[in-house]
Coordinates of C-alpha atoms in Angstrom, one line a residue:
Chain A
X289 CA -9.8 -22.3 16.8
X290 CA -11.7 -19.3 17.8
X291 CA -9.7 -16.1 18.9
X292 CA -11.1 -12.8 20.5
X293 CA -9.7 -10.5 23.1
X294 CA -13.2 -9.9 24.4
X295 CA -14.3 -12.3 27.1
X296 CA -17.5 -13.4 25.5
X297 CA -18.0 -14.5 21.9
X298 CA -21.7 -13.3 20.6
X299 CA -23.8 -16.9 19.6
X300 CA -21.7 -19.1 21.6
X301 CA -21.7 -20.0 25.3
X302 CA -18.8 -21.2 27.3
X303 CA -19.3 -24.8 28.3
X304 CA -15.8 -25.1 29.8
X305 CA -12.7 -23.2 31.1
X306 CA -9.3 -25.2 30.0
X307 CA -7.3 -22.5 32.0
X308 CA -4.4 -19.9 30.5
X309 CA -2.6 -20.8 28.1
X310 CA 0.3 -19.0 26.9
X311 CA 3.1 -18.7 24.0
X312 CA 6.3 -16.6 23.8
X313 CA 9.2 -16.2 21.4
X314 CA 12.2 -13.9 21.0
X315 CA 13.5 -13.0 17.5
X316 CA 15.4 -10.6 15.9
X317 CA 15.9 -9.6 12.2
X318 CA 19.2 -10.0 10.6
X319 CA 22.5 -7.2 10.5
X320 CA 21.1 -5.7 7.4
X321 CA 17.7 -4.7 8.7
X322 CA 19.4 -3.2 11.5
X323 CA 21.5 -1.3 9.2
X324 CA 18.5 -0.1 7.3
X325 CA 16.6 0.9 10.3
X326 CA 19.5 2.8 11.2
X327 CA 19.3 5.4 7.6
X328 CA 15.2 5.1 8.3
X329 CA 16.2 6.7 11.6
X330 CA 17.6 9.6 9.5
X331 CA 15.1 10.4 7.0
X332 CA 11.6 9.3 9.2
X333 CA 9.0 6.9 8.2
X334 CA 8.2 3.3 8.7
X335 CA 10.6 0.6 9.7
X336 CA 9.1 -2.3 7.5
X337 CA 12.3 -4.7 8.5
X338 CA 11.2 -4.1 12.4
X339 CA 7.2 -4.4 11.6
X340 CA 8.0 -7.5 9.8
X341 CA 9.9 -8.8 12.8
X342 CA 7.2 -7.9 15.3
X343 CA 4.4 -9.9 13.1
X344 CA 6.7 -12.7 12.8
X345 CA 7.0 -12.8 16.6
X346 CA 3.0 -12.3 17.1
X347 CA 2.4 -14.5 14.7
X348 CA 5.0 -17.3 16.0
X349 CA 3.8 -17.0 19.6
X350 CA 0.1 -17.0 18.4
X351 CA 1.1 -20.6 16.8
X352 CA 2.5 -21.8 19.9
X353 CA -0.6 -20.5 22.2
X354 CA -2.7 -22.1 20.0
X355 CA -0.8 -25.5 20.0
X356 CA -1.4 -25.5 23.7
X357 CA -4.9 -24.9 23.9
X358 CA -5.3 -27.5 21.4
X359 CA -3.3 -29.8 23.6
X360 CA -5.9 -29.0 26.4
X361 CA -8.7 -30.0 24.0
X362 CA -10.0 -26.3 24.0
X363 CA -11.6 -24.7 20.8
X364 CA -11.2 -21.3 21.8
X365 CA -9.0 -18.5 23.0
X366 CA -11.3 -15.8 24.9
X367 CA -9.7 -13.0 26.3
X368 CA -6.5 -12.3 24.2
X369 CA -3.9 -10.2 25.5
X370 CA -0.2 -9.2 24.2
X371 CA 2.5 -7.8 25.9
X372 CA 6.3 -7.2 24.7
X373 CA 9.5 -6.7 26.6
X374 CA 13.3 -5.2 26.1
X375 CA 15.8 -8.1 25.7
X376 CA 18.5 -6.4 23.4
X377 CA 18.9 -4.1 21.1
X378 CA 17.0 -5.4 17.6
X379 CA 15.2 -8.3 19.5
X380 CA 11.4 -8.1 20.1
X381 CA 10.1 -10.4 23.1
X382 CA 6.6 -11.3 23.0
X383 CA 4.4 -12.8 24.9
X384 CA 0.4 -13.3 24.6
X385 CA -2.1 -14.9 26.5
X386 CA -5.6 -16.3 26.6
X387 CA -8.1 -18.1 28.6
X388 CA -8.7 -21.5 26.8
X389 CA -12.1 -22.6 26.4
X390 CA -15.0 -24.8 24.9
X391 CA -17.3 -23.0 23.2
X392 CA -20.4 -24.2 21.8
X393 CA -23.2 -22.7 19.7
X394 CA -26.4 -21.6 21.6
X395 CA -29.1 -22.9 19.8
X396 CA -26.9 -26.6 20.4
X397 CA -26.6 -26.1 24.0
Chain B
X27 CA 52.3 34.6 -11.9
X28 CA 50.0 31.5 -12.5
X29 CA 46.8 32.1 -14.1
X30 CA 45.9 28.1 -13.0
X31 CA 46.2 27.1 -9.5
X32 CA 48.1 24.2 -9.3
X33 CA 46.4 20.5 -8.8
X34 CA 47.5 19.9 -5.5
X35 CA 45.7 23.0 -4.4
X36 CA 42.3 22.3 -6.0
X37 CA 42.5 19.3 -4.5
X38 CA 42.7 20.8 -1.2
X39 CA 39.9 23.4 -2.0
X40 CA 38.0 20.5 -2.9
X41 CA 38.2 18.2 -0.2
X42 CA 37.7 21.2 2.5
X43 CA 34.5 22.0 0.6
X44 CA 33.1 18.6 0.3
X45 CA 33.9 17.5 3.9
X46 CA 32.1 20.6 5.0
X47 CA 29.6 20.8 2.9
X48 CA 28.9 16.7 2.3
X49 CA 27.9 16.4 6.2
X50 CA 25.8 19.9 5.8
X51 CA 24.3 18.5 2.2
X52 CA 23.0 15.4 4.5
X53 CA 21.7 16.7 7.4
X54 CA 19.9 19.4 5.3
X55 CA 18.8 16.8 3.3
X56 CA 17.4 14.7 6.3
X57 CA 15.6 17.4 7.9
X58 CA 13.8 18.0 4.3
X59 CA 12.9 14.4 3.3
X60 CA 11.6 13.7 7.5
X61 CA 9.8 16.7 7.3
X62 CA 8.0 15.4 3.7
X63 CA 7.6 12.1 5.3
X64 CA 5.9 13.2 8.3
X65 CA 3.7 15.4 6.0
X66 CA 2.5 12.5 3.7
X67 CA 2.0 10.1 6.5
X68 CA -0.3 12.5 8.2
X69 CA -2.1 12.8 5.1
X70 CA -2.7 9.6 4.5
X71 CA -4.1 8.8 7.6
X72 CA -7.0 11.9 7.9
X73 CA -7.7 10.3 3.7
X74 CA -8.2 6.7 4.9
X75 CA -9.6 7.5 8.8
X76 CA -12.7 9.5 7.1
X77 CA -13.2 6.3 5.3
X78 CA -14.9 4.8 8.5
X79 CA -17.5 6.1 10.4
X80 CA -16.4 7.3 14.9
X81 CA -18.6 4.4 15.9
X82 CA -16.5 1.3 14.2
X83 CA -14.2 1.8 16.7
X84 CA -14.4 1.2 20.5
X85 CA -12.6 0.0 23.4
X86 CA -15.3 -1.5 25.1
X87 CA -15.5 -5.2 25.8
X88 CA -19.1 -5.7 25.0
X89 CA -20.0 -5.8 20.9
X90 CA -21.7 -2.3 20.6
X91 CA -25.1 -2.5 18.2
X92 CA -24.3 -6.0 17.1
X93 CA -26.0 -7.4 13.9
X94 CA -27.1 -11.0 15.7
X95 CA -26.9 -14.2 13.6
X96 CA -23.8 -12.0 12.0
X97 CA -20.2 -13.9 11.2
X98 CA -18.2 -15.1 14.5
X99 CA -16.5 -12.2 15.5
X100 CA -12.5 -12.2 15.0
X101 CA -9.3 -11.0 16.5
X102 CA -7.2 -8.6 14.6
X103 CA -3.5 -7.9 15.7
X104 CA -1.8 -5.1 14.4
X105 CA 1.9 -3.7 14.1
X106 CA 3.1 -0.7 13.5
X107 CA 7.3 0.5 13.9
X108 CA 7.8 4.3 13.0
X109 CA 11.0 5.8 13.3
X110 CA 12.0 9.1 14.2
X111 CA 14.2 11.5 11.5
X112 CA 17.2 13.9 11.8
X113 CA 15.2 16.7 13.0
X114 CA 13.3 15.6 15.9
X115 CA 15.9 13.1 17.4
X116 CA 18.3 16.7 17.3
X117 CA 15.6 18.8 18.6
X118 CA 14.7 16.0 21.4
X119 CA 18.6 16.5 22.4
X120 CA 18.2 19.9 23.0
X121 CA 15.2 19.7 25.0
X122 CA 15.9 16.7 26.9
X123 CA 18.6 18.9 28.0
X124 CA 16.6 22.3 28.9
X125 CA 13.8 20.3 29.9
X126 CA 10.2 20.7 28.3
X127 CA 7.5 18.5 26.2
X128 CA 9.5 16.7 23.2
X129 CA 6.4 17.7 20.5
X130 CA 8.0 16.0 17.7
X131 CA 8.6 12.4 19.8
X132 CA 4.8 13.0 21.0
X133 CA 3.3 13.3 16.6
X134 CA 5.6 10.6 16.1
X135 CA 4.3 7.9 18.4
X136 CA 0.7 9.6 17.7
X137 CA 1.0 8.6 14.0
X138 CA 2.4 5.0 15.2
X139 CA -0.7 4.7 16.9
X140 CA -3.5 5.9 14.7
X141 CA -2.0 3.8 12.0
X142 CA -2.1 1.0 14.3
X143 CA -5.6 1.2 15.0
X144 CA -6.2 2.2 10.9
X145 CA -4.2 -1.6 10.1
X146 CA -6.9 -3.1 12.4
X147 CA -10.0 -1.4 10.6
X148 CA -8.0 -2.4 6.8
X149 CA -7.8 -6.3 8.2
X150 CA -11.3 -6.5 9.4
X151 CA -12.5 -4.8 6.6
X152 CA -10.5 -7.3 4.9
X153 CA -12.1 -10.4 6.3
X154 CA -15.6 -9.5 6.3
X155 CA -16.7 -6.8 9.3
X156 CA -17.6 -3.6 9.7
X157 CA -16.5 -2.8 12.9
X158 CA -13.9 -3.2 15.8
X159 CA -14.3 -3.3 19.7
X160 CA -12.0 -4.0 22.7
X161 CA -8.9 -2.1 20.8
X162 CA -6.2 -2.3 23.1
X163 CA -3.2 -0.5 21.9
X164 CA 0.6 -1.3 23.7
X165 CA 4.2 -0.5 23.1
X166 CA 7.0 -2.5 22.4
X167 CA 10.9 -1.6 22.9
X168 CA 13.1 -2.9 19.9
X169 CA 15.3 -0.4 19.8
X170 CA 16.3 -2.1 23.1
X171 CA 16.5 1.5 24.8
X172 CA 15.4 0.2 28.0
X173 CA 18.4 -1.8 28.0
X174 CA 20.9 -0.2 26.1
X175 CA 22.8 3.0 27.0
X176 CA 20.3 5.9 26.3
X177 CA 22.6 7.3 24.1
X178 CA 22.9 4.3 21.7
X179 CA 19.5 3.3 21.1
X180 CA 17.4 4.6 18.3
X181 CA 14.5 6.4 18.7
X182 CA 11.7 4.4 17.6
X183 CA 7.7 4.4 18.3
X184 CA 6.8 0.7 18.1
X185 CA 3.1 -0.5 18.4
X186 CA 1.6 -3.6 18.6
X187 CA -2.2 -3.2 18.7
X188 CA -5.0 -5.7 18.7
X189 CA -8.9 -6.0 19.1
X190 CA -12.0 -7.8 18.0
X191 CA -13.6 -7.6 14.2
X192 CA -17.8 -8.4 14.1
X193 CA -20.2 -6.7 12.6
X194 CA -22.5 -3.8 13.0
X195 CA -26.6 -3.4 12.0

Protein backbone atom coordinates (compact mmCIF):
# COMPACT_ATOMS: atom_id res chain seq x y z
CA UNK A 1 0.00 0.00 0.00
CA UNK A 2 1.24 3.26 -1.20
CA UNK A 3 0.77 6.34 1.21
CA UNK A 4 1.56 10.11 0.48
CA UNK A 5 -0.19 13.24 1.53
CA UNK A 6 0.61 14.82 -1.87
CA UNK A 7 -2.06 14.22 -4.49
CA UNK A 8 0.14 12.78 -7.14
CA UNK A 9 2.77 10.07 -6.65
CA UNK A 10 5.98 10.87 -9.15
CA UNK A 11 6.27 7.48 -11.72
CA UNK A 12 2.86 6.34 -11.23
CA UNK A 13 -0.48 7.45 -12.77
CA UNK A 14 -3.89 7.16 -11.31
CA UNK A 15 -5.91 4.64 -13.21
CA UNK A 16 -8.75 4.74 -10.66
CA UNK A 17 -10.47 6.70 -7.84
CA UNK A 18 -11.94 4.12 -5.02
CA UNK A 19 -13.30 7.21 -3.11
CA UNK A 20 -12.36 8.43 0.83
CA UNK A 21 -11.60 6.18 2.98
CA UNK A 22 -11.21 6.88 6.43
CA UNK A 23 -10.09 5.39 10.04
CA UNK A 24 -10.48 6.73 13.63
CA UNK A 25 -9.71 5.60 17.16
CA UNK A 26 -9.79 7.06 20.65
CA UNK A 27 -7.26 5.88 23.26
CA UNK A 28 -5.82 6.91 26.24
CA UNK A 29 -2.67 5.90 28.31
CA UNK A 30 -3.13 4.44 31.64
CA UNK A 31 -3.38 6.43 35.44
CA UNK A 32 0.36 6.25 35.70
CA UNK A 33 1.27 8.18 32.53
CA UNK A 34 -1.09 10.73 33.52
CA UNK A 35 0.55 10.91 36.84
CA UNK A 36 3.93 11.32 35.19
CA UNK A 37 2.75 13.84 32.78
CA UNK A 38 1.55 15.66 35.61
CA UNK A 39 5.61 16.07 37.48
CA UNK A 40 6.74 16.58 33.53
CA UNK A 41 4.30 19.54 33.73
CA UNK A 42 6.57 20.89 36.59
CA UNK A 43 10.05 20.48 35.48
CA UNK A 44 9.40 20.97 31.31
CA UNK A 45 10.36 18.72 28.61
CA UNK A 46 8.86 16.02 26.63
CA UNK A 47 5.91 13.96 27.54
CA UNK A 48 7.10 10.49 26.07
CA UNK A 49 3.83 8.61 27.78
CA UNK A 50 1.46 11.24 25.74
CA UNK A 51 3.79 11.00 22.33
CA UNK A 52 3.59 7.27 22.73
CA UNK A 53 -0.17 7.53 22.92
CA UNK A 54 -0.52 9.76 19.95
CA UNK A 55 1.65 7.30 17.69
CA UNK A 56 -0.33 4.54 18.97
CA UNK A 57 -3.51 6.26 17.89
CA UNK A 58 -1.86 7.40 14.29
CA UNK A 59 -0.63 4.30 13.93
CA UNK A 60 -3.96 2.28 14.88
CA UNK A 61 -6.19 4.51 12.71
CA UNK A 62 -3.52 4.28 9.80
CA UNK A 63 -4.17 0.31 10.15
CA UNK A 64 -7.81 0.67 9.90
CA UNK A 65 -7.75 3.32 6.84
CA UNK A 66 -5.67 0.97 5.23
CA UNK A 67 -7.92 -2.08 5.84
CA UNK A 68 -10.61 -0.15 4.02
CA UNK A 69 -8.92 0.76 1.05
CA UNK A 70 -7.79 -2.60 0.76
CA UNK A 71 -11.41 -3.74 1.04
CA UNK A 72 -12.12 -1.39 -1.96
CA UNK A 73 -9.41 -3.07 -3.86
CA UNK A 74 -7.23 0.19 -3.95
CA UNK A 75 -3.34 0.08 -3.77
CA UNK A 76 -2.93 3.46 -2.67
CA UNK A 77 -3.72 6.29 -0.31
CA UNK A 78 -3.15 9.77 -2.12
CA UNK A 79 -3.78 12.67 -0.36
CA UNK A 80 -3.26 11.98 3.41
CA UNK A 81 -4.59 14.13 5.89
CA UNK A 82 -4.87 13.93 9.98
CA UNK A 83 -6.80 15.70 12.27
CA UNK A 84 -7.30 15.24 16.17
CA UNK A 85 -10.03 16.25 18.48
CA UNK A 86 -10.72 16.96 22.50
CA UNK A 87 -12.72 14.01 24.04
CA UNK A 88 -11.48 14.04 27.71
CA UNK A 89 -8.81 14.80 29.55
CA UNK A 90 -5.72 12.06 28.66
CA UNK A 91 -7.64 10.75 25.53
CA UNK A 92 -6.32 11.66 22.04
CA UNK A 93 -9.07 11.29 19.07
CA UNK A 94 -7.74 10.84 15.79
CA UNK A 95 -8.87 10.75 12.74
CA UNK A 96 -7.13 10.61 9.14
CA UNK A 97 -8.12 10.44 5.73
CA UNK A 98 -7.27 9.60 2.15
CA UNK A 99 -8.48 9.33 -1.27
CA UNK A 100 -8.17 5.57 -2.27
CA UNK A 101 -6.73 4.81 -5.41
CA UNK A 102 -5.15 2.40 -8.17
CA UNK A 103 -1.98 3.37 -9.14
CA UNK A 104 -0.01 2.01 -11.77
CA UNK A 105 3.50 2.53 -13.03
CA UNK A 106 3.93 4.70 -16.18
CA UNK A 107 6.03 2.94 -18.34
CA UNK A 108 3.04 -0.12 -17.81
CA UNK A 109 0.21 2.08 -18.59
CA UNK B 1 18.25 27.88 82.40
CA UNK B 2 18.46 25.15 79.67
CA UNK B 3 21.48 25.20 77.51
CA UNK B 4 19.35 22.47 75.10
CA UNK B 5 16.01 23.26 73.90
CA UNK B 6 13.78 20.73 74.59
CA UNK B 7 12.60 17.98 71.81
CA UNK B 8 9.31 19.00 71.45
CA UNK B 9 10.46 22.46 70.42
CA UNK B 10 12.95 21.39 67.78
CA UNK B 11 10.50 19.49 66.52
CA UNK B 12 8.33 22.48 66.02
CA UNK B 13 11.36 24.58 64.64
CA UNK B 14 11.73 21.83 62.35
CA UNK B 15 8.58 21.20 60.84
CA UNK B 16 7.86 25.22 60.37
CA UNK B 17 11.13 25.24 58.43
CA UNK B 18 10.58 22.31 56.32
CA UNK B 19 6.92 23.10 55.45
CA UNK B 20 8.13 26.54 54.43
CA UNK B 21 11.04 25.86 52.93
CA UNK B 22 10.15 22.11 51.29
CA UNK B 23 7.34 23.92 48.98
CA UNK B 24 10.03 26.97 48.32
CA UNK B 25 13.02 24.14 47.79
CA UNK B 26 10.49 22.73 44.90
CA UNK B 27 9.36 25.41 43.12
CA UNK B 28 12.90 26.85 43.07
CA UNK B 29 13.90 23.74 42.05
CA UNK B 30 11.34 23.61 39.06
CA UNK B 31 11.94 26.92 37.73
CA UNK B 32 15.81 25.77 37.61
CA UNK B 33 15.53 22.28 36.05
CA UNK B 34 12.48 23.95 33.23
CA UNK B 35 14.70 26.66 32.65
CA UNK B 36 17.86 23.92 31.88
CA UNK B 37 15.42 21.92 29.89
CA UNK B 38 14.29 24.47 27.75
CA UNK B 39 18.01 25.51 27.26
CA UNK B 40 19.13 21.95 26.07
CA UNK B 41 16.15 21.39 23.97
CA UNK B 42 16.87 24.56 22.04
CA UNK B 43 20.26 23.36 21.63
CA UNK B 44 19.71 20.40 20.29
CA UNK B 45 17.50 21.42 17.78
CA UNK B 46 19.82 24.51 16.05
CA UNK B 47 22.89 21.14 16.33
CA UNK B 48 20.60 18.71 14.38
CA UNK B 49 18.47 21.49 12.04
CA UNK B 50 22.07 22.61 10.46
CA UNK B 51 22.40 19.11 9.65
CA UNK B 52 19.96 19.59 6.66
CA UNK B 53 20.18 21.86 4.07
CA UNK B 54 16.64 25.05 3.86
CA UNK B 55 15.63 23.34 0.64
CA UNK B 56 14.80 19.62 2.17
CA UNK B 57 11.95 21.01 3.56
CA UNK B 58 8.75 22.46 1.83
CA UNK B 59 5.17 22.68 2.07
CA UNK B 60 4.43 22.54 -1.40
CA UNK B 61 2.39 19.77 -2.95
CA UNK B 62 4.47 19.28 -6.03
CA UNK B 63 8.10 17.20 -5.43
CA UNK B 64 10.50 20.27 -5.73
CA UNK B 65 13.86 19.26 -7.97
CA UNK B 66 12.93 15.60 -7.97
CA UNK B 67 15.67 12.99 -8.83
CA UNK B 68 13.31 10.91 -11.51
CA UNK B 69 13.48 7.08 -11.60
CA UNK B 70 14.29 7.86 -7.70
CA UNK B 71 12.56 5.47 -4.77
CA UNK B 72 8.54 5.83 -4.51
CA UNK B 73 8.19 8.62 -2.45
CA UNK B 74 6.73 8.01 1.28
CA UNK B 75 4.62 9.49 4.01
CA UNK B 76 6.14 10.35 7.21
CA UNK B 77 3.97 11.10 10.35
CA UNK B 78 5.36 12.69 13.12
CA UNK B 79 4.55 13.38 17.05
CA UNK B 80 5.66 15.49 19.13
CA UNK B 81 3.93 16.35 23.16
CA UNK B 82 6.02 19.09 25.04
CA UNK B 83 5.01 20.19 28.28
CA UNK B 84 5.17 23.37 29.86
CA UNK B 85 7.32 23.78 33.46
CA UNK B 86 6.71 25.73 36.82
CA UNK B 87 7.82 28.89 35.44
CA UNK B 88 5.86 29.68 32.46
CA UNK B 89 2.50 28.01 33.43
CA UNK B 90 2.95 30.76 36.75
CA UNK B 91 4.02 33.50 34.48
CA UNK B 92 1.12 32.63 31.95
CA UNK B 93 -1.24 33.11 35.20
CA UNK B 94 -0.14 36.45 35.67
CA UNK B 95 -0.51 37.56 32.28
CA UNK B 96 -3.52 35.84 31.35
CA UNK B 97 -4.71 38.03 34.02
CA UNK B 98 -3.14 41.63 33.02
CA UNK B 99 -3.53 40.68 29.52
CA UNK B 100 -0.48 40.56 26.97
CA UNK B 101 1.55 37.94 24.66
CA UNK B 102 2.33 34.67 26.91
CA UNK B 103 6.18 34.47 25.38
CA UNK B 104 6.98 31.47 27.25
CA UNK B 105 3.67 29.36 25.93
CA UNK B 106 4.63 30.84 22.39
CA UNK B 107 8.92 29.07 22.60
CA UNK B 108 7.10 26.25 24.01
CA UNK B 109 4.80 25.25 21.19
CA UNK B 110 7.71 26.73 18.79
CA UNK B 111 10.12 23.97 20.00
CA UNK B 112 6.99 21.28 19.70
CA UNK B 113 6.89 22.25 16.26
CA UNK B 114 10.47 22.45 14.95
CA UNK B 115 11.06 19.13 16.56
CA UNK B 116 8.13 17.92 14.81
CA UNK B 117 9.21 18.75 11.53
CA UNK B 118 13.10 17.63 12.73
CA UNK B 119 11.24 13.78 13.57
CA UNK B 120 10.03 13.91 9.99
CA UNK B 121 13.62 14.77 8.34
CA UNK B 122 15.24 11.84 11.14
CA UNK B 123 12.51 9.21 9.60
CA UNK B 124 13.02 9.98 6.01
CA UNK B 125 16.47 10.14 6.48
CA UNK B 126 15.85 6.92 8.06
CA UNK B 127 14.20 5.11 5.20
CA UNK B 128 16.18 6.23 2.37
CA UNK B 129 15.40 10.18 1.16
CA UNK B 130 16.76 13.20 1.24
CA UNK B 131 14.09 15.45 1.39
CA UNK B 132 10.44 16.26 2.52
CA UNK B 133 7.53 18.18 0.84
CA UNK B 134 3.86 18.89 1.62
CA UNK B 135 4.73 19.18 5.58
CA UNK B 136 1.58 19.89 7.19
CA UNK B 137 1.90 20.56 10.76
CA UNK B 138 -1.57 20.36 13.30
CA UNK B 139 -2.33 20.41 16.93
CA UNK B 140 -3.89 18.01 19.02
CA UNK B 141 -5.61 18.65 22.58
CA UNK B 142 -4.78 15.84 25.21
CA UNK B 143 -4.73 17.69 27.98
CA UNK B 144 -8.44 17.72 27.20
CA UNK B 145 -8.37 21.71 27.90
CA UNK B 146 -10.99 22.37 25.41
CA UNK B 147 -13.15 20.29 27.46
CA UNK B 148 -12.12 20.48 30.77
CA UNK B 149 -12.35 23.45 33.16
CA UNK B 150 -9.52 25.80 32.11
CA UNK B 151 -8.16 25.71 35.32
CA UNK B 152 -7.62 21.90 35.52
CA UNK B 153 -6.08 21.05 32.35
CA UNK B 154 -2.33 20.95 31.85
CA UNK B 155 -0.68 23.03 29.65
CA UNK B 156 0.64 21.08 27.03
CA UNK B 157 1.89 21.82 23.24
CA UNK B 158 0.90 18.63 21.35
CA UNK B 159 1.87 18.10 17.62
CA UNK B 160 1.11 15.79 15.17
CA UNK B 161 2.86 16.53 11.92
CA UNK B 162 3.11 14.70 8.72
CA UNK B 163 4.49 15.04 5.05
CA UNK B 164 5.99 13.26 2.07
CA UNK B 165 9.82 11.68 1.99
CA UNK B 166 11.41 11.40 -1.99
CA UNK B 167 14.36 12.29 -3.07
CA UNK B 168 16.30 15.23 -4.29
CA UNK B 169 19.12 15.45 -7.46
Amino acid sequence: MLLTNTETIPGYRIKEVKGLVQGNTVRAKHIGRDIMAGFRNLIGGEVSGYTELLTESREQATERMIDHAEDLGANAVVNVRFSTSAITQGAAELYVYGTAVVVVKETET
Amino acid sequence: MHVFISMEELVTVLVTLLSVLLPLGIAVGCIIMGHFTEKWHLQSLRERESGYPRSAVSQVKTFPNIQPGSQTPQLVVAEVVIASDYWKTFWAGWVNFFGGEMRGYQKMIDRARREAVLRLLEQAEEKGFNAICNVRIDTADITGASTAPAKRAASMACVLASATAYMTS
